[in-house]
Amino acid sequence: MNTTASANLFSRLFDKLDDPARLAIEMFDGTRISYADLIARAGQMANVLVARGVKPGDRVAAQTEKSVPALVLYLATVRSGAVYLPLNTAYTLNELEYFITDAEPSLVVCDPSKAEGIGVIAAKVNARVETLDANGKGTLTDAAARADASFATVARASDDLAAILYTSGTTGRSKGAMLTHDNLASNSLSLVDYWRFTRDDVLIHALPIYHTHGLFVASNVTLFARASMIFLPKLDPELIIKLMARSTVLMGVPTFYTRLLQSPALTKDSTRHMRLFISGSAPLLADTHREWSARTGFAILERYGMTETNMNTSNPYDGDRVPGAVGLPLPGVSVRVTDPETAKELARDTIGMIEVKGPNVFKGYWRMPEKTKAEFRDDGFFITGDLGKIDDKGYVHILGRGKDLVISGGFNVYPKEIESEIDAMPGVIESAVIGVPHADFGEGVTAVVVCNKGADISEASVLQALDGRLAKFKMPKRVFVVDELPRNAMGKVQKNILRDTYAKIYAK
Ligand code: AMP
């Protein structure tokens, strides 16, 4: 493999910069950072990393709040040839112990309030600790401010690691997905084209930067396009609507769109300056898609990806953006649907396991060769764990995670099918269908439903509405009406929590 500085993602991001004074990031507090500033700051921080003993191939773990220095730390790590390992800010010391001892970073960067606890864990793997707080202040930025801005980007091969992102794994241990320089660069470049990003774009960036969505899709795509982004610490619907007057693109998880729809300020007029709304990381309800179109005139563009694969499919820029579908395979990405038992490719419109192959697909799980082998087919396709189908127009539809499949009385029940039926009832906002241990059926189909305030929805009315529309074996055995579904920071419904909550309802 050819090792050059130009294969380094950092070089690919910033080489041939013809207008260094161009704005790259604007902070919510008004601070403006140009491309030249960003590169200089990455140089200073890369010098600090090297001074702290970080060598090419070493891991740099970061549990930091979103700030420009936190993004600079990612860029500096990649620039110095090391491997960036972002950690969800919600992780507790107990959880961090697993990630840090598994990844064995040589440096851990964290909030000053956690430095003591993390210090004890870091010492076990001889890692140093530096601090960075929510305002971008700490020992790391203090040292960077004194460092030289020039830094020769370290040569890397295109399949050397740029980052390790631990999967959110709700079952078993979280796994470190190893992403190469080329995985990240190729996917972002493809998205720049597919979504027609140009230097005139202004992205509203309100996603966390410890996850593939905010870190790679949002940040890398913006930087590759020489566009700019407005960095917000979190979802603030009213502020986002105000910013739309001078922005062009919003990337969000579905919760962004449902929350924005709750504001009367969201109108055709307030979105007039925008050109694109993108959703991903969790299923966007077809209703939300339709409501958004009616209110703003824009069809949300839904795409599908995962930590291990970057982005796989996207609804088209021109052409039909189909509500409830995640679109077509991106250029260079192959998607197929197979029988989970036999691995044989299935015909169009048949539900099975979604598998993907392409330059976007990760190199394997960190220090888990067996697990890696088990999740790749011999011909290089990665078994995503998502169940879905490809329709006759080639659009991919996701029907849920394989582990969420309910097997009741020996029959497969796809939660999405039942959820769609329930969601179509007037007064219902959304629903989640889970399998719960059942003495007779193995698993009992169980529905958890959220409805509009004042809607007359009960277990009996849901069952009555489903009667005759679903085969008997798919009918929920119980229906629970709740105020809201448990969700993680990326807007995913946490079905594992629901399964725990209702674990005993069919106990004899
Ligand atoms: P993560 O690795 O945290 O990004 O989660 C990836 C998983 O999120 C995928 O395997 C899917 O199950 C789910 N996901 C991502 N995008 C979508 C989407 N547009 N619709 C439905 N599920 C999605």
Coordinates of C-alpha atoms in Angstrom, one line a residue, residues 13 100 135 139 184 188 198 201 246 299 302 308 312 344 362 368 373 386 394-395 428 440 453-454 458 479:
L13 CA -9.8 17.9 3.1
I100 CA -10.2 3.0 27.4
N135 CA -16.1 26.4 26.1
T139 CA -4.9 22.2 29.3
L184 CA -14.2 8.7 5.3
S188 CA -17.9 12.5 2.1
T198 CA -21.1 24.0 -3.0
D201 CA -23.8 26.4 1.4
R246 CA -29.3 32.8 6.4
A299 CA -39.5 17.1 0.8
E302 CA -33.9 10.7 4.0
E308 CA -19.6 0.8 10.4
N312 CA -25.1 3.6 2.1
K344 CA -29.0 -16.3 -0.8
F362 CA -15.2 -0.2 7.6
M368 CA -12.3 -8.6 17.3
K373 CA -15.3 -12.5 10.2
D386 CA -30.9 -4.3 9.4
G394 CA -34.6 0.2 -6.5
Y395 CA -35.4 2.1 -3.3
V428 CA -51.7 8.3 17.0
D440 CA -47.0 -20.1 25.0
K453 CA -53.2 15.0 23.8
G454 CA -56.9 14.3 24.2
S458 CA -56.9 2.9 24.2
V479 CA -51.1 -2.4 23.8

